[in-house]
Structure formats: C-alpha cells, structure tokens
Amino acid sequence: MLNQWETPLFHALLKHASAEPKPFHIPGHKKGKGMNPEFRDFIGHNALSIDLINIEPLDDLHHPHGIIHEAQELAADAFSADYTFFSVQGTSGAIMTMILSVCAPGDKILVPRNVHKSIMSAIIFAGAVPVFIYPELDKKLGISHGITPASVQTAVQEHPEAKALLVINPTYFGVSADLKLIVDTAHQSGIPVLVDEAHGVHIHFHPDLPLSAMQAGADLAATSVHKLGGSMTQSSVLNVKKGLVDPHHVQAVMSMLTTTSTSYLLLASLDTARKYLATQGERLLEQTIALAESVRKEVNAIPGLYCPGREMLDSNAAFALDPTKILISVADLGITGYEVEKWLRSQYNIEIELSDLYNILCIISFGDDRSDTDFLLRALRNLSETFVGAGKLGSPVSIHLPDIPVLAIPPRDAFYAPTETIPFEESAGRIIAEFVMIYPPGIPVLLPGEVITETNIVYIKENAAAGLPVQGPEDSSLEQIRVIKEARPIR
Ligand SMILES: Cc1ncc(COP(=O)(O)O)c(C=O)c1O
C-alpha cells in the first residue's frame, strides 16, 4: 500500500545534503561555492544544496530504480495511471514523447487544428501526417473550444488506419469536451487517445471539475504540474495507461528526448507537489472553486465586462467547465484585451495570464486568497468606470476568428522543402514553410504546409497592430515570410 504522505525523492535529497558529502562531481558550482555570489546569495543555500546530479545514491531519471522510481510510483497512484514519468522539459517534452511513441513516418494522427506548437513540432519530427479535426468555435467570445465526439466518430470512420487521436482537455480557457465519449469512440476502433492536459493537472483531484485524462480512460496524458499543481516551472508528468500503448517504449522515447543533466530541484518539486495534491488537493480546490465562482459573479456585475460560466456549455465540445479559469470578455468596453492587459499592468501592477483581441484570462489557483481577488476586482471596477466614462461602452469591438487554412502538403515536407522568402503582404495562395502564432497561447494561425489566405494575413496583421506578440517567422518584423518555392513551368 503506497503512502501519499511520503516524498521519497525530496526526503533522500535532504538526507544527502545534510550528510555533507564532498562533491567531486558536477554541478561545478559545488553547493554555490563556485557560483557568482550575487546569484548564490539571492537563490540561497537550501536550493543550491539539492541542485544535484544523477550520482549513484540519487537514482537516474533515464533508468529509475531507486528514489525516482518510488516517487514516480506514488505519482502514478495519485493520478490513477499505470505509470507516471517525470518530465523536466515541460509538457512540451511530454507531448513530443507521446507523439513520437505512437507515430512512425507517414502515419496518420487525428488532431484538433487549434493545437499547441509542441504538437505540430512533434508531428514534423515524427514525419506523421496530421488529419485535422475542426474545433468548435465560440463566436460570441472569439475562442475555440474542444472537438465533438461526432467529429471524432467521422474522423475515425474516414481514417481507421490512424495511429492516434490527440485531444486538448481542458482548453486554456477551462472548457472540456465529453472526453469519456471521445475516448470510447476512438477505442472502439483500437485507436489510442493522447491528451494534452497542460491546463488540467488539478482537475483529477476534485469531483466537481471536468474528468481528467486518466479518469476518462485515455492512454497517455501530458500534464503540466508546474502550471496549476504547485511544482516548479518546467516540471510536468506523462501519465500512461497500458494496453494500446507500450509503457516501456514510451519511457525509452522519453529518455531519447530528455537531457542527461536532469534538475533535481524540478524532480523534487514534482515529488512534493504530488503529495500536496494527493493529500490536500480536494480541500484546497474546494476553496479555490468557491473563490473563483464568487469572482465570476462579481465580474458579471461590472458594466462592460462578461465572465462566462456554465451557460457557455451548450454542446459536447463544450461539455464541462473548470471554473477556476476567469475568462473576461472586454469587447463591450470598446478596447482590446491587450489594451486591458497593459492598463492593468500600468495602473495596478497586475499581470494576467493572457489577452487577445477580445478577452483577458486570469487564473485563480490555491495560491490565491480573498485579498488577492478583491484587489483584482477593484482594478476591474476602475477599468470599467474609466472606459464606460470615456463613452466607449456601446461601441463593442467586432469579433471575427481566423480562417482555418487548407493543408496542401504534410508539415514535414513543407519544413524540409526548398523555400524562398517573399513579402508577407503578397503571400496569399502560397504554401507557408514556417509557423505563425499569436503568443500566448501559442496556437499556430498558420503552420508549415498550409495555404496562406488573404484573411489570415489581415488577421495576423490586426493582432500585430494591436500589439499582441506574433511569433514563429524567422523575420520577426513580419515583412517577409518563408514559403515553398514553386517550380516554374518549362516552355
Ligand atoms: C495547450 C498547451 N499545450 C501544451 C503546452 C506546453 O506546456 P509547457 O509550457 O509545460 O511545455 C502549453 C503551454 O502553454 C499549452 O498551452
């Protein structure tokens, strides 16, 4: 019987540090003695004393058989997985592992179009062929939700040879599809389900939150413990259910993609975050949900602002909600979400999670209390008074979403094809060879292999003009874009 109150990895590191062995191994800063004193004094002795490496007593993430193995077993038990593998390369690393574990060159993978760039990067590395499933769009808010079980059913029928289905659950905005039905649909055809659970580590630990990937019976889930589960930035887990995937192969692929210099600070923070979630998670999340719901109610009483709740759940693509995500539509104020982000920064020293043309997103976690949310609400009331007072209310920003482009050739072929750069303004109709995304959330508007349309160009330029960071192209000024060279006709 495993004991979730134990932290074997963290505990062993503390024991090792307190015994003060003489280190003739890397890291060369030797508990901070060989480090720039400015940084050493800032970060402190405790952290540096456990910034260690995979020496014999401390096990090895690439071949766990001691304290890392024990910590991963406890994590698997907490997440109801058969196996859990720790990632020190974020959820991006875990996502690449999932895809490279199941796809060989030329294999088809079913994916929603609104995926994070790590998924498209992995598809390029694997040489897989994406079959895109269109996500449901919320035209009122200007955001994408998940995919419907019906569209999964169609995709599975049309492409029964697909090697995997990838699902985002929940979305950045806290919306989940009917994951159980999606998993069952894919499994009926023997297709494994991989879940991007970057925004859902906590949902496993409270019954009122959407079903987690492991609860819904998915095969693999890449889960950002660092985002909402209390571990340090960059630390994530890959949860595995055996059956349709081979856990040992998954582990081997993960090792191929992982640094040999794994950070024990990150690993220890995963061990301790797992204990906190498993033993205190439900109680902490109960408070967090109540706090977030009261913020939602109060935001909705502020003129010009709208914070959607369960009323937006009107299909099985928008089926369940994580209420701790406070999405606020600011379109009725007549200013963009990015302008609101900058205003909150300059007037209140508040940093939000993200903004787009129409919305801002604030995350409430068990690191927040009533005084934090009261401060946010004060700022939002002042925001409304300022812009309603300026007569902007009543001229709402009009909402439109980018066209989903047509994929002309597989992303890997586009990535390796002979290319040329041309003015972005004149690129409509050409096949793009690079990514263009608005960051965050890092979902590509265009990805290698897609045909650029005039409306994509307008949409991207509109976001750039509003000040939102457009990333991906080699030419960050967006004047030039890399496209596939077209063969000229021979006379
Ligand atoms: C939907 C989604 N998937 C994957 C990732 C990658 O996670 P990480 O930053 O842990 O690599 C992110 C990051 O923001 C994300 O939003």
JSON list of C-alpha atoms and ligand atoms in Angstrom, two decimals, residues 89-95 114-119 168 170-172 196-199 222-227 234-236 353 439-443, ligand 1:
[
{"chain": "A", "resi": 89, "resn": "GLN", "atom": "CA", "xyz": [11.21, 19.58, -20.17]},
{"chain": "A", "resi": 90, "resn": "GLY", "atom": "CA", "xyz": [7.72, 20.78, -19.50]},
{"chain": "A", "resi": 91, "resn": "THR", "atom": "CA", "xyz": [4.60, 19.42, -21.08]},
{"chain": "A", "resi": 92, "resn": "SER", "atom": "CA", "xyz": [6.14, 20.20, -24.47]},
{"chain": "A", "resi": 93, "resn": "GLY", "atom": "CA", "xyz": [8.68, 17.40, -23.82]},
{"chain": "A", "resi": 94, "resn": "ALA", "atom": "CA", "xyz": [5.91, 15.02, -22.68]},
{"chain": "A", "resi": 95, "resn": "ILE", "atom": "CA", "xyz": [3.79, 15.86, -25.73]},
{"chain": "A", "resi": 114, "resn": "ASN", "atom": "CA", "xyz": [-6.08, 24.55, -32.52]},
{"chain": "A", "resi": 115, "resn": "VAL", "atom": "CA", "xyz": [-3.15, 22.64, -31.03]},
{"chain": "A", "resi": 116, "resn": "HIS", "atom": "CA", "xyz": [-0.10, 24.00, -29.22]},
{"chain": "A", "resi": 117, "resn": "LYS", "atom": "CA", "xyz": [3.07, 24.34, -31.29]},
{"chain": "A", "resi": 118, "resn": "SER", "atom": "CA", "xyz": [4.79, 21.44, -29.48]},
{"chain": "A", "resi": 119, "resn": "ILE", "atom": "CA", "xyz": [2.26, 19.09, -31.09]},
{"chain": "A", "resi": 168, "resn": "ILE", "atom": "CA", "xyz": [-6.81, 19.04, -25.68]},
{"chain": "A", "resi": 170, "resn": "PRO", "atom": "CA", "xyz": [-9.34, 21.12, -20.86]},
{"chain": "A", "resi": 171, "resn": "THR", "atom": "CA", "xyz": [-8.61, 24.07, -23.14]},
{"chain": "A", "resi": 172, "resn": "TYR", "atom": "CA", "xyz": [-6.61, 27.08, -21.94]},
{"chain": "A", "resi": 196, "resn": "ASP", "atom": "CA", "xyz": [-2.74, 17.47, -23.91]},
{"chain": "A", "resi": 197, "resn": "GLU", "atom": "CA", "xyz": [-3.55, 18.14, -20.26]},
{"chain": "A", "resi": 198, "resn": "ALA", "atom": "CA", "xyz": [-1.30, 21.19, -19.94]},
{"chain": "A", "resi": 199, "resn": "HIS", "atom": "CA", "xyz": [-4.11, 23.14, -18.26]},
{"chain": "A", "resi": 222, "resn": "ALA", "atom": "CA", "xyz": [0.96, 15.13, -20.85]},
{"chain": "A", "resi": 223, "resn": "THR", "atom": "CA", "xyz": [0.18, 17.13, -17.74]},
{"chain": "A", "resi": 224, "resn": "SER", "atom": "CA", "xyz": [1.72, 20.42, -16.60]},
{"chain": "A", "resi": 225, "resn": "VAL", "atom": "CA", "xyz": [2.13, 20.02, -12.85]},
{"chain": "A", "resi": 226, "resn": "HIS", "atom": "CA", "xyz": [4.00, 23.33, -12.95]},
{"chain": "A", "resi": 227, "resn": "LYS", "atom": "CA", "xyz": [1.08, 25.30, -14.36]},
{"chain": "A", "resi": 234, "resn": "GLN", "atom": "CA", "xyz": [9.21, 23.30, -16.44]},
{"chain": "A", "resi": 235, "resn": "SER", "atom": "CA", "xyz": [8.23, 20.25, -14.36]},
{"chain": "A", "resi": 236, "resn": "SER", "atom": "CA", "xyz": [5.47, 18.06, -15.82]},
{"chain": "A", "resi": 353, "resn": "GLU", "atom": "CA", "xyz": [-2.27, 35.05, -17.83]},
{"chain": "A", "resi": 439, "resn": "TYR", "atom": "CA", "xyz": [1.63, 34.10, -28.17]},
{"chain": "A", "resi": 440, "resn": "PRO", "atom": "CA", "xyz": [0.24, 33.17, -25.71]},
{"chain": "A", "resi": 441, "resn": "PRO", "atom": "CA", "xyz": [-1.48, 30.78, -26.21]},
{"chain": "A", "resi": 442, "resn": "GLY", "atom": "CA", "xyz": [0.94, 29.65, -28.94]},
{"chain": "A", "resi": 443, "resn": "ILE", "atom": "CA", "xyz": [-1.65, 28.10, -31.24]},
{"chain": "B", "resi": 1, "resn": "LIG", "atom": "C1", "xyz": [-2.42, 23.77, -24.66]},
{"chain": "B", "resi": 1, "resn": "LIG", "atom": "C2", "xyz": [-0.98, 23.69, -24.30]},
{"chain": "B", "resi": 1, "resn": "LIG", "atom": "N1", "xyz": [-0.31, 22.55, -24.52]},
{"chain": "B", "resi": 1, "resn": "LIG", "atom": "C3", "xyz": [0.99, 22.42, -24.23]},
{"chain": "B", "resi": 1, "resn": "LIG", "atom": "C4", "xyz": [1.70, 23.45, -23.65]},
{"chain": "B", "resi": 1, "resn": "LIG", "atom": "C5", "xyz": [3.15, 23.25, -23.35]},
{"chain": "B", "resi": 1, "resn": "LIG", "atom": "O1", "xyz": [3.36, 23.19, -21.96]},
{"chain": "B", "resi": 1, "resn": "LIG", "atom": "P1", "xyz": [4.79, 23.52, -21.32]},
{"chain": "B", "resi": 1, "resn": "LIG", "atom": "O2", "xyz": [4.88, 25.02, -21.28]},
{"chain": "B", "resi": 1, "resn": "LIG", "atom": "O3", "xyz": [4.72, 22.89, -19.97]},
{"chain": "B", "resi": 1, "resn": "LIG", "atom": "O4", "xyz": [5.84, 22.94, -22.18]},
{"chain": "B", "resi": 1, "resn": "LIG", "atom": "C6", "xyz": [1.05, 24.66, -23.38]},
{"chain": "B", "resi": 1, "resn": "LIG", "atom": "C7", "xyz": [1.79, 25.78, -22.80]},
{"chain": "B", "resi": 1, "resn": "LIG", "atom": "O5", "xyz": [1.30, 26.85, -22.59]},
{"chain": "B", "resi": 1, "resn": "LIG", "atom": "C8", "xyz": [-0.32, 24.79, -23.73]},
{"chain": "B", "resi": 1, "resn": "LIG", "atom": "O6", "xyz": [-0.99, 25.94, -23.54]}
]
